[in-house]
């Protein structure tokens, strides 16, 4: 595995310069673009990492996976009264479908859907950032995991589109809390930082029928039921890469979640997880080198056929 990752690292570097770092969140525009890390965590407990796999990056939309899981644990199937589970085929921050579909977002991973999820969690937790970080610190075994205040503020100061989505949904009765409060929580959640090795570990429960494998110090924990884990993976496969979900399924064929920080996490059910990070994005907001690396990984391992 280490040799495969090293080969992918070398091949991927040829693609530097083909994308652009996200700039609509000003603080993200300052991230040096030519970075690449990849980490694989296997359910036997082994991990493999190359490149910048231990450099923290902004998780951004990858956090939508974790907030969705928390909300699903909390409210179960009632969640589907407020958000759909169909791919949108539209940009991650699009507003167009919300009007014809009466304020119900297509799925929990587009911005509108994630805002509804954060609204649900805001009703439940007085300090959502602490609750979310608590879960993520446990899954990564890193008590210092945190959100980056500078990035959260930069996003919050420029969150005009997300604020519009929230108010639009409120006009249809699909938003409970004040949009300002939910946006505070949402921007903090998006600004959580992790490195590739941590992200691979934190999502291991999705590859392992809902069971987090734990560590030598900490026993494993059934984080989700096997049935719920299967369903989360189905949604990641169909909706995890926004309007590139079909292309990702064609090229990679694994459940994934992407973020405009340049991270992508992929789940290989029954085997493990792969986390890749490189800040240059394509036109749809997904990491150029990250998608390439995952495509090469499934080609070199045959994982997508299992
Ligand atoms: O709300 C936003 O626009 C960002 N905080 C997150 C967007 C994102 O990561 C989309 N992913 N490709």
Tab-separated table of N, CA, C and O and ligand atoms in Angstrom, residues 24-25 60-61 64 92 111 155 162 186 190 242 258-260 285-286, ligand 1:
chain	number	residue	atom	x	y	z
A	24	UNK	N	-13.797	32.353	-2.795
A	24	UNK	CA	-14.998	33.056	-2.357
A	24	UNK	C	-15.069	33.137	-0.828
A	24	UNK	O	-15.826	33.921	-0.281
A	25	UNK	N	-14.266	32.296	-0.150
A	25	UNK	CA	-14.043	32.471	1.286
A	25	UNK	C	-12.617	33.039	1.380
A	25	UNK	O	-11.646	32.316	1.137
A	60	UNK	N	-14.293	22.114	5.682
A	60	UNK	CA	-15.413	22.682	4.900
A	60	UNK	C	-16.562	21.672	4.772
A	60	UNK	O	-17.019	21.138	5.753
A	61	UNK	N	-16.987	21.388	3.538
A	61	UNK	CA	-18.208	20.568	3.375
A	61	UNK	C	-18.054	19.132	3.856
A	61	UNK	O	-19.063	18.428	3.979
A	64	UNK	N	-20.185	18.210	6.631
A	64	UNK	CA	-21.612	17.911	6.412
A	64	UNK	C	-21.901	16.432	6.619
A	64	UNK	O	-23.013	16.042	6.970
A	92	UNK	N	-23.167	23.259	-5.418
A	92	UNK	CA	-23.369	23.005	-3.988
A	92	UNK	C	-24.106	24.134	-3.279
A	92	UNK	O	-24.769	23.919	-2.273
A	111	UNK	N	-25.381	22.852	0.279
A	111	UNK	CA	-25.383	23.834	1.370
A	111	UNK	C	-26.761	24.000	2.011
A	111	UNK	O	-26.880	24.055	3.239
A	155	UNK	N	-15.481	33.301	6.556
A	155	UNK	CA	-16.671	32.760	5.888
A	155	UNK	C	-17.941	33.474	6.368
A	155	UNK	O	-18.811	33.812	5.572
A	162	UNK	N	-25.265	31.784	1.646
A	162	UNK	CA	-25.804	30.835	2.625
A	162	UNK	C	-26.894	31.478	3.471
A	162	UNK	O	-27.891	30.837	3.824
A	186	UNK	N	-22.794	27.040	11.562
A	186	UNK	CA	-22.394	26.437	10.287
A	186	UNK	C	-20.972	26.846	9.907
A	186	UNK	O	-20.169	26.006	9.477
A	190	UNK	N	-17.744	24.364	9.450
A	190	UNK	CA	-16.990	24.261	8.200
A	190	UNK	C	-15.505	24.541	8.427
A	190	UNK	O	-14.661	24.068	7.669
A	242	UNK	N	-21.679	16.635	-5.115
A	242	UNK	CA	-22.536	17.653	-5.752
A	242	UNK	C	-22.838	17.312	-7.205
A	242	UNK	O	-23.150	16.173	-7.518
A	258	UNK	N	-16.592	15.591	-0.462
A	258	UNK	CA	-15.574	16.569	-0.845
A	258	UNK	C	-15.783	17.877	-0.090
A	258	UNK	O	-16.849	18.119	0.475
A	259	UNK	N	-14.767	18.735	-0.098
A	259	UNK	CA	-14.891	20.053	0.512
A	259	UNK	C	-14.055	21.066	-0.241
A	259	UNK	O	-13.049	20.691	-0.865
A	260	UNK	N	-14.448	22.344	-0.168
A	260	UNK	CA	-13.690	23.370	-0.909
A	260	UNK	C	-12.338	23.698	-0.266
A	260	UNK	O	-11.565	24.472	-0.828
A	285	UNK	N	-15.705	22.724	-7.627
A	285	UNK	CA	-15.325	22.858	-6.220
A	285	UNK	C	-14.735	21.608	-5.608
A	285	UNK	O	-14.677	21.473	-4.385
A	286	UNK	N	-14.286	20.670	-6.442
A	286	UNK	CA	-13.692	19.435	-5.930
A	286	UNK	C	-12.196	19.404	-6.258
A	286	UNK	O	-11.778	19.900	-7.311
B	1	LIG	O1	-20.735	26.935	2.740
B	1	LIG	C1	-19.775	26.938	1.988
B	1	LIG	O2	-19.846	27.406	0.859
B	1	LIG	C2	-18.484	26.327	2.467
B	1	LIG	N1	-18.316	26.502	3.881
B	1	LIG	C3	-18.427	24.868	2.185
B	1	LIG	C4	-18.651	24.520	0.732
B	1	LIG	C5	-17.964	23.296	0.311
B	1	LIG	O3	-17.010	22.831	0.895
B	1	LIG	C6	-18.455	22.678	-0.947
B	1	LIG	N2	-17.610	21.571	-1.331
B	1	LIG	N3	-17.092	21.278	-2.330
